[in-house]
Each structure stands twice: as C-alpha cells, then as structure tokens.
PDB file of N, CA, C and O in Angstrom:
ATOM      1  N   UNK U 227      -0.233  -4.966  -4.550  1.00  0.00           N
ATOM      2  CA  UNK U 227      -1.802  -5.369  -4.880  1.00  0.00           C
ATOM      3  C   UNK U 227      -2.391  -5.229  -3.503  1.00  0.00           C
ATOM      4  O   UNK U 227      -2.019  -5.488  -2.420  1.00  0.00           O
ATOM      5  N   UNK U 228      -3.457  -4.591  -3.754  1.00  0.00           N
ATOM      6  CA  UNK U 228      -4.331  -4.441  -2.525  1.00  0.00           C
ATOM      7  C   UNK U 228      -5.956  -5.214  -2.942  1.00  0.00           C
ATOM      8  O   UNK U 228      -5.689  -5.685  -3.596  1.00  0.00           O
ATOM      9  N   UNK U 229      -6.205  -6.053  -1.445  1.00  0.00           N
ATOM     10  CA  UNK U 229      -7.567  -6.686  -1.502  1.00  0.00           C
ATOM     11  C   UNK U 229      -8.515  -5.743  -1.633  1.00  0.00           C
ATOM     12  O   UNK U 229      -8.429  -4.711  -0.999  1.00  0.00           O
ATOM     13  N   UNK U 230      -9.893  -6.454  -1.943  1.00  0.00           N
ATOM     14  CA  UNK U 230     -11.077  -5.483  -1.690  1.00  0.00           C
ATOM     15  C   UNK U 230     -11.294  -5.412  -0.614  1.00  0.00           C
ATOM     16  O   UNK U 230     -11.217  -6.169   0.545  1.00  0.00           O
ATOM     17  N   UNK U 231     -12.164  -4.325  -0.058  1.00  0.00           N
ATOM     18  CA  UNK U 231     -12.324  -3.806   0.978  1.00  0.00           C
ATOM     19  C   UNK U 231     -10.903  -2.890   1.620  1.00  0.00           C
ATOM     20  O   UNK U 231     -10.841  -2.705   3.221  1.00  0.00           O
ATOM     21  N   UNK U 232     -10.013  -3.170   0.682  1.00  0.00           N
ATOM     22  CA  UNK U 232      -8.659  -2.372   1.199  1.00  0.00           C
ATOM     23  C   UNK U 232      -8.653  -1.278   1.548  1.00  0.00           C
ATOM     24  O   UNK U 232      -9.669  -0.518   1.704  1.00  0.00           O
ATOM     25  N   UNK U 233      -7.434  -0.239   1.721  1.00  0.00           N
ATOM     26  CA  UNK U 233      -7.707   1.168   1.809  1.00  0.00           C
ATOM     27  C   UNK U 233      -6.942   1.742   0.499  1.00  0.00           C
ATOM     28  O   UNK U 233      -6.300   1.554   0.371  1.00  0.00           O
ATOM     29  N   UNK U 234      -7.303   3.338   0.733  1.00  0.00           N
ATOM     30  CA  UNK U 234      -7.016   3.790  -0.090  1.00  0.00           C
ATOM     31  C   UNK U 234      -6.492   5.193   0.278  1.00  0.00           C
ATOM     32  O   UNK U 234      -6.715   5.469   1.394  1.00  0.00           O
ATOM     33  N   UNK U 235      -5.827   6.225  -0.554  1.00  0.00           N
ATOM     34  CA  UNK U 235      -5.092   7.430  -0.321  1.00  0.00           C
ATOM     35  C   UNK U 235      -6.088   8.271  -0.456  1.00  0.00           C
ATOM     36  O   UNK U 235      -6.799   8.661  -1.515  1.00  0.00           O
ATOM     37  N   UNK U 236      -6.449   9.337   0.313  1.00  0.00           N
ATOM     38  CA  UNK U 236      -7.100  10.624   0.273  1.00  0.00           C
ATOM     39  C   UNK U 236      -6.315  11.680  -0.014  1.00  0.00           C
ATOM     40  O   UNK U 236      -5.298  11.245   0.044  1.00  0.00           O
ATOM     41  N   UNK U 237      -7.064  12.698  -0.345  1.00  0.00           N
ATOM     42  CA  UNK U 237      -6.134  13.880  -0.969  1.00  0.00           C
ATOM     43  C   UNK U 237      -5.121  14.474   0.509  1.00  0.00           C
ATOM     44  O   UNK U 237      -4.209  15.208   0.334  1.00  0.00           O
ATOM     45  N   UNK U 238      -5.769  14.383   1.839  1.00  0.00           N
ATOM     46  CA  UNK U 238      -5.184  14.630   2.675  1.00  0.00           C
ATOM     47  C   UNK U 238      -4.081  13.921   3.662  1.00  0.00           C
ATOM     48  O   UNK U 238      -3.713  13.779   4.981  1.00  0.00           O
ATOM     49  N   UNK U 239      -3.557  12.760   2.773  1.00  0.00           N
ATOM     50  CA  UNK U 239      -2.671  11.720   3.395  1.00  0.00           C
ATOM     51  C   UNK U 239      -3.245  10.483   4.361  1.00  0.00           C
ATOM     52  O   UNK U 239      -2.377  10.362   5.246  1.00  0.00           O
ATOM     53  N   UNK U 240      -4.587  10.771   4.302  1.00  0.00           N
ATOM     54  CA  UNK U 240      -5.055   9.634   5.563  1.00  0.00           C
ATOM     55  C   UNK U 240      -5.851   8.373   4.477  1.00  0.00           C
ATOM     56  O   UNK U 240      -6.321   8.571   3.303  1.00  0.00           O
ATOM     57  N   UNK U 241      -5.645   7.000   5.173  1.00  0.00           N
ATOM     58  CA  UNK U 241      -6.275   6.094   4.300  1.00  0.00           C
ATOM     59  C   UNK U 241      -7.548   6.212   4.597  1.00  0.00           C
ATOM     60  O   UNK U 241      -8.041   6.493   6.046  1.00  0.00           O
ATOM     61  N   UNK U 242      -8.852   5.803   3.745  1.00  0.00           N
ATOM     62  CA  UNK U 242     -10.065   5.569   4.020  1.00  0.00           C
ATOM     63  C   UNK U 242     -10.610   4.041   3.972  1.00  0.00           C
ATOM     64  O   UNK U 242      -9.898   3.728   2.715  1.00  0.00           O
ATOM     65  N   UNK U 243     -11.517   3.546   4.364  1.00  0.00           N
ATOM     66  CA  UNK U 243     -11.913   2.349   4.171  1.00  0.00           C
ATOM     67  C   UNK U 243     -12.659   2.540   2.925  1.00  0.00           C
ATOM     68  O   UNK U 243     -13.517   3.044   2.473  1.00  0.00           O
ATOM     69  N   UNK U 244     -12.467   1.865   1.990  1.00  0.00           N
ATOM     70  CA  UNK U 244     -13.165   1.725   0.599  1.00  0.00           C
ATOM     71  C   UNK U 244     -14.210   0.864   0.647  1.00  0.00           C
ATOM     72  O   UNK U 244     -14.365  -0.265   1.454  1.00  0.00           O
ATOM     73  N   UNK U 245     -15.198   1.259  -0.382  1.00  0.00           N
ATOM     74  CA  UNK U 245     -16.227   0.247  -0.802  1.00  0.00           C
ATOM     75  C   UNK U 245     -15.863  -0.910  -1.585  1.00  0.00           C
ATOM     76  O   UNK U 245     -14.468  -0.341  -1.822  1.00  0.00           O
ATOM     77  N   UNK U 246     -16.398  -1.845  -1.624  1.00  0.00           N
ATOM     78  CA  UNK U 246     -15.903  -3.025  -2.204  1.00  0.00           C
ATOM     79  C   UNK U 246     -15.965  -2.248  -3.537  1.00  0.00           C
ATOM     80  O   UNK U 246     -16.765  -1.745  -4.529  1.00  0.00           O
ATOM     81  N   UNK U 247     -14.754  -2.753  -4.351  1.00  0.00           N
ATOM     82  CA  UNK U 247     -14.286  -2.157  -5.715  1.00  0.00           C
ATOM     83  C   UNK U 247     -14.190  -3.106  -6.457  1.00  0.00           C
ATOM     84  O   UNK U 247     -13.521  -4.483  -6.102  1.00  0.00           O
ATOM     85  N   UNK U 248     -14.196  -3.222  -7.903  1.00  0.00           N
ATOM     86  CA  UNK U 248     -14.065  -4.194  -8.771  1.00  0.00           C
ATOM     87  C   UNK U 248     -12.684  -5.065  -8.686  1.00  0.00           C
ATOM     88  O   UNK U 248     -11.639  -3.826  -8.741  1.00  0.00           O
ATOM     89  N   UNK U 249     -12.409  -5.899  -9.023  1.00  0.00           N
ATOM     90  CA  UNK U 249     -11.082  -6.498  -9.392  1.00  0.00           C
ATOM     91  C   UNK U 249     -10.226  -5.662 -10.563  1.00  0.00           C
ATOM     92  O   UNK U 249     -10.933  -5.372 -11.512  1.00  0.00           O
ATOM     93  N   UNK U 250      -8.995  -5.149 -10.628  1.00  0.00           N
ATOM     94  CA  UNK U 250      -8.622  -4.497 -11.560  1.00  0.00           C
ATOM     95  C   UNK U 250      -8.384  -3.182 -11.451  1.00  0.00           C
ATOM     96  O   UNK U 250      -8.408  -2.426 -12.238  1.00  0.00           O
ATOM     97  N   UNK U 251      -9.268  -2.427 -10.319  1.00  0.00           N
ATOM     98  CA  UNK U 251      -9.263  -1.101  -9.799  1.00  0.00           C
ATOM     99  C   UNK U 251      -7.676  -0.337  -9.558  1.00  0.00           C
ATOM    100  O   UNK U 251      -7.076  -0.972  -8.855  1.00  0.00           O
ATOM    101  N   UNK U 252      -7.717   0.344 -10.284  1.00  0.00           N
ATOM    102  CA  UNK U 252      -6.395   1.171 -10.031  1.00  0.00           C
ATOM    103  C   UNK U 252      -6.426   2.153  -8.973  1.00  0.00           C
ATOM    104  O   UNK U 252      -7.451   2.753  -8.692  1.00  0.00           O
ATOM    105  N   UNK U 253      -5.570   1.782  -7.878  1.00  0.00           N
ATOM    106  CA  UNK U 253      -5.317   2.520  -6.773  1.00  0.00           C
ATOM    107  C   UNK U 253      -3.951   3.359  -6.690  1.00  0.00           C
ATOM    108  O   UNK U 253      -2.842   2.819  -6.879  1.00  0.00           O
ATOM    109  N   UNK U 254      -3.919   4.447  -5.944  1.00  0.00           N
ATOM    110  CA  UNK U 254      -2.519   5.157  -5.258  1.00  0.00           C
ATOM    111  C   UNK U 254      -2.859   5.357  -4.370  1.00  0.00           C
ATOM    112  O   UNK U 254      -3.835   5.503  -3.513  1.00  0.00           O
ATOM    113  N   UNK U 255      -1.479   5.136  -3.479  1.00  0.00           N
ATOM    114  CA  UNK U 255      -1.719   4.953  -1.810  1.00  0.00           C
ATOM    115  C   UNK U 255      -0.404   5.569  -1.743  1.00  0.00           C
ATOM    116  O   UNK U 255       0.845   5.250  -2.299  1.00  0.00           O
ATOM    117  N   UNK U 256      -0.119   6.868  -0.532  1.00  0.00           N
ATOM    118  CA  UNK U 256       0.926   7.345  -0.060  1.00  0.00           C
ATOM    119  C   UNK U 256       1.004   7.028   1.193  1.00  0.00           C
ATOM    120  O   UNK U 256       0.173   7.223   2.173  1.00  0.00           O
ATOM    121  N   UNK U 257       2.216   6.832   1.839  1.00  0.00           N
ATOM    122  CA  UNK U 257       2.503   6.630   3.232  1.00  0.00           C
ATOM    123  C   UNK U 257       3.587   6.655   3.644  1.00  0.00           C
ATOM    124  O   UNK U 257       4.812   6.729   2.932  1.00  0.00           O
ATOM    125  N   UNK U 258       4.012   6.239   4.597  1.00  0.00           N
ATOM    126  CA  UNK U 258       5.607   6.174   5.381  1.00  0.00           C
ATOM    127  C   UNK U 258       5.929   4.852   5.945  1.00  0.00           C
ATOM    128  O   UNK U 258       4.886   3.968   6.144  1.00  0.00           O
ATOM    129  N   UNK U 259       6.882   4.060   5.164  1.00  0.00           N
ATOM    130  CA  UNK U 259       7.224   2.675   5.285  1.00  0.00           C
ATOM    131  C   UNK U 259       7.396   2.404   6.556  1.00  0.00           C
ATOM    132  O   UNK U 259       8.234   3.428   7.434  1.00  0.00           O
ATOM    133  N   UNK U 260       6.612   1.264   7.477  1.00  0.00           N
ATOM    134  CA  UNK U 260       7.041   1.081   8.527  1.00  0.00           C
ATOM    135  C   UNK U 260       7.622  -0.231   8.729  1.00  0.00           C
ATOM    136  O   UNK U 260       8.545  -0.531   9.959  1.00  0.00           O
ATOM    137  N   UNK U 261       7.538  -1.317   7.798  1.00  0.00           N
ATOM    138  CA  UNK U 261       8.055  -2.338   7.455  1.00  0.00           C
ATOM    139  C   UNK U 261       9.042  -2.745   6.363  1.00  0.00           C
ATOM    140  O   UNK U 261       7.711  -2.618   5.161  1.00  0.00           O
ATOM    141  N   UNK U 262       9.823  -2.387   5.941  1.00  0.00           N
ATOM    142  CA  UNK U 262      10.591  -2.638   4.830  1.00  0.00           C
ATOM    143  C   UNK U 262      10.514  -4.306   4.193  1.00  0.00           C
ATOM    144  O   UNK U 262      10.098  -5.070   5.235  1.00  0.00           O
ATOM    145  N   UNK U 263      10.941  -4.253   3.064  1.00  0.00           N
ATOM    146  CA  UNK U 263      10.726  -5.616   2.457  1.00  0.00           C
ATOM    147  C   UNK U 263      12.099  -6.356   2.803  1.00  0.00           C
ATOM    148  O   UNK U 263      12.866  -5.944   3.371  1.00  0.00           O
ATOM    149  N   UNK U 264      11.680  -7.853   3.194  1.00  0.00           N
ATOM    150  CA  UNK U 264      12.690  -8.736   3.847  1.00  0.00           C
ATOM    151  C   UNK U 264      12.166  -8.893   5.171  1.00  0.00           C
ATOM    152  O   UNK U 264      12.851 -10.403   5.653  1.00  0.00           O
ATOM    153  N   UNK U 265      11.321  -8.549   5.508  1.00  0.00           N
ATOM    154  CA  UNK U 265      11.027  -8.613   7.437  1.00  0.00           C
ATOM    155  C   UNK U 265      10.127  -9.567   7.389  1.00  0.00           C
ATOM    156  O   UNK U 265      10.393 -10.927   8.217  1.00  0.00           O
ATOM    157  N   UNK U 266       8.654  -9.572   6.531  1.00  0.00           N
ATOM    158  CA  UNK U 266       8.026 -10.417   6.311  1.00  0.00           C
ATOM    159  C   UNK U 266       7.627 -11.437   4.844  1.00  0.00           C
ATOM    160  O   UNK U 266       7.030 -11.820   4.843  1.00  0.00           O
ATOM    161  N   UNK U 267       8.774 -10.675   4.237  1.00  0.00           N
ATOM    162  CA  UNK U 267       9.031 -11.487   2.785  1.00  0.00           C
ATOM    163  C   UNK U 267       9.675 -10.463   1.726  1.00  0.00           C
ATOM    164  O   UNK U 267       9.638  -9.267   2.055  1.00  0.00           O
ATOM    165  N   UNK U 268       9.949 -10.892   1.172  1.00  0.00           N
ATOM    166  CA  UNK U 268      11.043  -9.898   0.246  1.00  0.00           C
ATOM    167  C   UNK U 268       9.893  -9.309  -0.765  1.00  0.00           C
ATOM    168  O   UNK U 268       9.907  -7.927  -1.505  1.00  0.00           O
ATOM    169  N   UNK U 269       8.448  -9.768  -0.823  1.00  0.00           N
ATOM    170  CA  UNK U 269       7.364  -9.068  -1.703  1.00  0.00           C
ATOM    171  C   UNK U 269       6.446  -8.345  -0.784  1.00  0.00           C
ATOM    172  O   UNK U 269       4.803  -8.206  -1.290  1.00  0.00           O
ATOM    173  N   UNK U 270       6.447  -8.176   0.555  1.00  0.00           N
ATOM    174  CA  UNK U 270       5.326  -7.280   1.046  1.00  0.00           C
ATOM    175  C   UNK U 270       6.150  -6.250   2.149  1.00  0.00           C
ATOM    176  O   UNK U 270       7.533  -6.150   2.601  1.00  0.00           O
ATOM    177  N   UNK U 271       5.188  -5.261   2.170  1.00  0.00           N
ATOM    178  CA  UNK U 271       5.695  -3.850   2.906  1.00  0.00           C
ATOM    179  C   UNK U 271       4.506  -3.594   3.890  1.00  0.00           C
ATOM    180  O   UNK U 271       3.795  -3.896   3.289  1.00  0.00           O
ATOM    181  N   UNK U 272       4.959  -3.031   4.457  1.00  0.00           N
ATOM    182  CA  UNK U 272       3.555  -2.143   5.829  1.00  0.00           C
ATOM    183  C   UNK U 272       4.026  -0.909   5.296  1.00  0.00           C
ATOM    184  O   UNK U 272       5.160  -0.228   5.751  1.00  0.00           O
ATOM    185  N   UNK U 273       2.998   0.081   5.229  1.00  0.00           N
ATOM    186  CA  UNK U 273       2.942   1.616   5.226  1.00  0.00           C
ATOM    187  C   UNK U 273       2.077   1.965   6.100  1.00  0.00           C
ATOM    188  O   UNK U 273       1.034   1.190   6.607  1.00  0.00           O
ATOM    189  N   UNK U 274       1.980   3.201   6.744  1.00  0.00           N
ATOM    190  CA  UNK U 274       0.943   3.894   7.187  1.00  0.00           C
ATOM    191  C   UNK U 274       0.954   5.293   7.010  1.00  0.00           C
ATOM    192  O   UNK U 274       1.790   5.948   6.612  1.00  0.00           O
ATOM    193  N   UNK U 275      -0.202   5.977   7.345  1.00  0.00           N
ATOM    194  CA  UNK U 275      -0.949   7.292   7.062  1.00  0.00           C
ATOM    195  C   UNK U 275      -0.378   8.188   8.217  1.00  0.00           C
ATOM    196  O   UNK U 275       0.362   7.794   9.390  1.00  0.00           O
ATOM    197  N   UNK U 276      -0.699   9.382   8.290  1.00  0.00           N
ATOM    198  CA  UNK U 276      -0.461  10.527   9.335  1.00  0.00           C
ATOM    199  C   UNK U 276      -1.145  10.167  10.731  1.00  0.00           C
ATOM    200  O   UNK U 276      -0.469  10.492  11.542  1.00  0.00           O
ATOM    201  N   UNK U 277      -1.933   9.187  10.583  1.00  0.00           N
ATOM    202  CA  UNK U 277      -2.942   9.110  11.922  1.00  0.00           C
ATOM    203  C   UNK U 277      -2.405   7.342  12.315  1.00  0.00           C
ATOM    204  O   UNK U 277      -2.903   7.311  13.334  1.00  0.00           O
ATOM    205  N   UNK U 278      -1.669   6.902  11.502  1.00  0.00           N
ATOM    206  CA  UNK U 278      -1.133   5.406  11.999  1.00  0.00           C
ATOM    207  C   UNK U 278      -2.069   4.480  11.567  1.00  0.00           C
ATOM    208  O   UNK U 278      -1.462   3.105  11.752  1.00  0.00           O
ATOM    209  N   UNK U 279      -2.938   4.510  10.773  1.00  0.00           N
ATOM    210  CA  UNK U 279      -3.740   3.750   9.711  1.00  0.00           C
ATOM    211  C   UNK U 279      -2.776   2.999   9.036  1.00  0.00           C
ATOM    212  O   UNK U 279      -2.082   3.327   8.078  1.00  0.00           O
ATOM    213  N   UNK U 280      -2.470   1.507   9.194  1.00  0.00           N
ATOM    214  CA  UNK U 280      -1.578   0.873   8.480  1.00  0.00           C
ATOM    215  C   UNK U 280      -2.264  -0.002   7.254  1.00  0.00           C
ATOM    216  O   UNK U 280      -3.178  -0.127   7.075  1.00  0.00           O
ATOM    217  N   UNK U 281      -1.529  -0.383   6.539  1.00  0.00           N
ATOM    218  CA  UNK U 281      -1.696  -1.159   5.020  1.00  0.00           C
ATOM    219  C   UNK U 281      -0.486  -1.913   4.558  1.00  0.00           C
ATOM    220  O   UNK U 281       0.421  -1.644   4.660  1.00  0.00           O
ATOM    221  N   UNK U 282      -0.695  -3.498   4.208  1.00  0.00           N
ATOM    222  CA  UNK U 282       0.569  -4.320   3.713  1.00  0.00           C
ATOM    223  C   UNK U 282      -0.131  -3.887   2.377  1.00  0.00           C
ATOM    224  O   UNK U 282      -1.047  -4.025   1.900  1.00  0.00           O
ATOM    225  N   UNK U 283       1.020  -4.187   1.677  1.00  0.00           N
ATOM    226  CA  UNK U 283       1.239  -4.049   0.096  1.00  0.00           C
ATOM    227  C   UNK U 283       2.310  -4.925  -0.144  1.00  0.00           C
ATOM    228  O   UNK U 283       3.394  -5.284  -0.038  1.00  0.00           O
ATOM    229  N   UNK U 284       1.234  -5.740  -0.865  1.00  0.00           N
ATOM    230  CA  UNK U 284       1.973  -7.135  -1.765  1.00  0.00           C
ATOM    231  C   UNK U 284       2.558  -6.884  -3.121  1.00  0.00           C
ATOM    232  O   UNK U 284       1.812  -6.321  -3.704  1.00  0.00           O
ATOM    233  N   UNK U 285       4.050  -7.210  -3.554  1.00  0.00           N
ATOM    234  CA  UNK U 285       4.168  -7.091  -4.632  1.00  0.00           C
ATOM    235  C   UNK U 285       4.231  -8.400  -5.560  1.00  0.00           C
ATOM    236  O   UNK U 285       4.622  -9.353  -5.017  1.00  0.00           O
ATOM    237  N   UNK U 286       3.009  -8.234  -6.321  1.00  0.00           N
ATOM    238  CA  UNK U 286       2.955  -9.719  -7.153  1.00  0.00           C
ATOM    239  C   UNK U 286       4.557 -10.306  -7.967  1.00  0.00           C
ATOM    240  O   UNK U 286       4.518 -11.560  -7.990  1.00  0.00           O
ATOM    241  N   UNK U 287       5.054  -9.278  -8.507  1.00  0.00           N
ATOM    242  CA  UNK U 287       6.389 -10.025  -8.964  1.00  0.00           C
ATOM    243  C   UNK U 287       7.658  -8.727  -8.959  1.00  0.00           C
ATOM    244  O   UNK U 287       7.213  -7.453  -9.096  1.00  0.00           O
ATOM    245  N   UNK U 288       8.637  -9.181  -9.436  1.00  0.00           N
ATOM    246  CA  UNK U 288       9.443  -8.117  -8.972  1.00  0.00           C
ATOM    247  C   UNK U 288      10.134  -8.040  -7.777  1.00  0.00           C
ATOM    248  O   UNK U 288      10.222  -8.830  -6.783  1.00  0.00           O
ATOM    249  N   UNK U 289      10.967  -7.031  -7.588  1.00  0.00           N
ATOM    250  CA  UNK U 289      11.301  -6.437  -6.399  1.00  0.00           C
ATOM    251  C   UNK U 289      11.257  -5.100  -6.110  1.00  0.00           C
ATOM    252  O   UNK U 289      10.876  -4.224  -6.759  1.00  0.00           O
ATOM    253  N   UNK U 290      10.915  -4.731  -4.638  1.00  0.00           N
ATOM    254  CA  UNK U 290      10.976  -3.524  -4.176  1.00  0.00           C
ATOM    255  C   UNK U 290      12.460  -2.815  -4.260  1.00  0.00           C
ATOM    256  O   UNK U 290      13.479  -3.817  -4.037  1.00  0.00           O
ATOM    257  N   UNK U 291      12.667  -1.621  -4.375  1.00  0.00           N
ATOM    258  CA  UNK U 291      13.736  -1.033  -4.518  1.00  0.00           C
ATOM    259  C   UNK U 291      14.150  -0.917  -2.972  1.00  0.00           C
ATOM    260  O   UNK U 291      13.291  -1.095  -1.892  1.00  0.00           O
ATOM    261  N   UNK U 292      15.194  -0.670  -2.585  1.00  0.00           N
ATOM    262  CA  UNK U 292      15.574  -0.579  -1.262  1.00  0.00           C
ATOM    263  C   UNK U 292      15.164   0.453  -0.385  1.00  0.00           C
ATOM    264  O   UNK U 292      14.798   1.557  -1.227  1.00  0.00           O
ATOM    265  N   UNK U 293      14.403   0.420   0.732  1.00  0.00           N
ATOM    266  CA  UNK U 293      13.207   1.179   1.638  1.00  0.00           C
ATOM    267  C   UNK U 293      13.674   0.897   2.581  1.00  0.00           C
ATOM    268  O   UNK U 293      14.047  -0.354   3.279  1.00  0.00           O
ATOM    269  N   UNK U 294      13.404   2.103   3.566  1.00  0.00           N
ATOM    270  CA  UNK U 294      14.036   2.025   4.978  1.00  0.00           C
ATOM    271  C   UNK U 294      12.616   2.295   5.927  1.00  0.00           C
ATOM    272  O   UNK U 294      11.988   3.229   5.377  1.00  0.00           O
ATOM    273  N   UNK U 295      12.584   2.346   7.343  1.00  0.00           N
ATOM    274  CA  UNK U 295      11.283   2.594   7.867  1.00  0.00           C
ATOM    275  C   UNK U 295      11.637   4.189   7.954  1.00  0.00           C
ATOM    276  O   UNK U 295      12.538   4.729   7.874  1.00  0.00           O
ATOM    277  N   UNK U 296      10.462   4.579   7.826  1.00  0.00           N
ATOM    278  CA  UNK U 296      10.190   6.380   8.027  1.00  0.00           C
ATOM    279  C   UNK U 296      10.219   6.770   6.472  1.00  0.00           C
ATOM    280  O   UNK U 296      10.259   8.159   6.435  1.00  0.00           O
ATOM    281  N   UNK U 297      10.599   6.198   5.683  1.00  0.00           N
ATOM    282  CA  UNK U 297      10.479   6.927   4.195  1.00  0.00           C
ATOM    283  C   UNK U 297       9.281   6.682   3.311  1.00  0.00           C
ATOM    284  O   UNK U 297       8.364   6.103   3.553  1.00  0.00           O
ATOM    285  N   UNK U 298       8.859   8.135   2.961  1.00  0.00           N
ATOM    286  CA  UNK U 298       7.561   8.467   2.456  1.00  0.00           C
ATOM    287  C   UNK U 298       7.493   7.377   1.067  1.00  0.00           C
ATOM    288  O   UNK U 298       8.469   8.115   0.030  1.00  0.00           O
ATOM    289  N   UNK U 299       6.664   7.031   0.475  1.00  0.00           N
ATOM    290  CA  UNK U 299       6.833   6.345  -0.378  1.00  0.00           C
ATOM    291  C   UNK U 299       5.055   6.780  -1.311  1.00  0.00           C
ATOM    292  O   UNK U 299       4.056   7.070  -0.528  1.00  0.00           O
ATOM    293  N   UNK U 300       5.227   6.858  -2.465  1.00  0.00           N
ATOM    294  CA  UNK U 300       3.718   6.701  -3.441  1.00  0.00           C
ATOM    295  C   UNK U 300       3.778   5.621  -4.334  1.00  0.00           C
ATOM    296  O   UNK U 300       4.591   5.200  -4.852  1.00  0.00           O
ATOM    297  N   UNK U 301       2.703   4.911  -4.253  1.00  0.00           N
ATOM    298  CA  UNK U 301       2.566   3.393  -4.838  1.00  0.00           C
ATOM    299  C   UNK U 301       1.491   3.410  -5.504  1.00  0.00           C
ATOM    300  O   UNK U 301       0.193   3.963  -5.401  1.00  0.00           O
ATOM    301  N   UNK U 302       1.380   2.727  -6.877  1.00  0.00           N
ATOM    302  CA  UNK U 302       0.188   2.420  -7.583  1.00  0.00           C
ATOM    303  C   UNK U 302       0.256   0.850  -7.756  1.00  0.00           C
ATOM    304  O   UNK U 302       1.024   0.360  -8.041  1.00  0.00           O
ATOM    305  N   UNK U 303      -1.266   0.561  -8.248  1.00  0.00           N
ATOM    306  CA  UNK U 303      -1.531  -0.986  -7.867  1.00  0.00           C
ATOM    307  C   UNK U 303      -2.929  -1.307  -8.213  1.00  0.00           C
ATOM    308  O   UNK U 303      -3.837  -0.474  -8.050  1.00  0.00           O
ATOM    309  N   UNK U 304      -3.192  -2.635  -8.568  1.00  0.00           N
ATOM    310  CA  UNK U 304      -4.354  -3.312  -8.991  1.00  0.00           C
ATOM    311  C   UNK U 304      -5.186  -3.923  -8.237  1.00  0.00           C
ATOM    312  O   UNK U 304      -4.178  -4.721  -7.528  1.00  0.00           O
ATOM    313  N   UNK U 305      -6.326  -3.550  -7.799  1.00  0.00           N
ATOM    314  CA  UNK U 305      -6.981  -4.056  -6.867  1.00  0.00           C
ATOM    315  C   UNK U 305      -6.895  -5.802  -7.130  1.00  0.00           C
ATOM    316  O   UNK U 305      -7.563  -6.007  -8.307  1.00  0.00           O
ATOM    317  N   UNK U 306      -6.668  -6.873  -6.373  1.00  0.00           N
ATOM    318  CA  UNK U 306      -7.111  -8.120  -6.824  1.00  0.00           C
ATOM    319  C   UNK U 306      -7.936  -8.722  -5.437  1.00  0.00           C
ATOM    320  O   UNK U 306      -7.449  -8.514  -4.739  1.00  0.00           O
TER     321      UNK U 306
END
C-alpha cells in the first residue's frame, strides 16, 4: 500500500514524485530491497531505485515472501 504523494516507478527504474492521485489507484514499483520484512515489522519493507531514492512498502494483510537485502522486486499495490 502506498500513501498519497508517494513514489511510483518510471520506465528507467527511477522513482518519481507522484501528483496527488485518488485512493484506489493501482501502482507498480520496481526496486532493490534495502530492508527486508521483520526489521521494522513483518508487513513493511523498504526498497530503493538505482539513484538511491527510497520507498516504504506496507503489506495490508498476509505475509511477504522471503526477501533479502539486494534482491530486485516488482510490486503492485493500491494507493491508500
């Protein structure tokens, strides 16, 4: 889940600052895991793009699969 004014991925693997989007907007993000689940909670990870811009990703329910720092991920989620 991403919050209004969050980041999204551009085609060149850089996060860009979004304009305000409506709740329920589907976003896709690709990045490198910098903080895997379990460090700040089982439902939060941190990813960054090739320039080092970071993004916190919150899982509303369920569990993340096993993730390790440095692992490339592609995520889809709804803005809340």
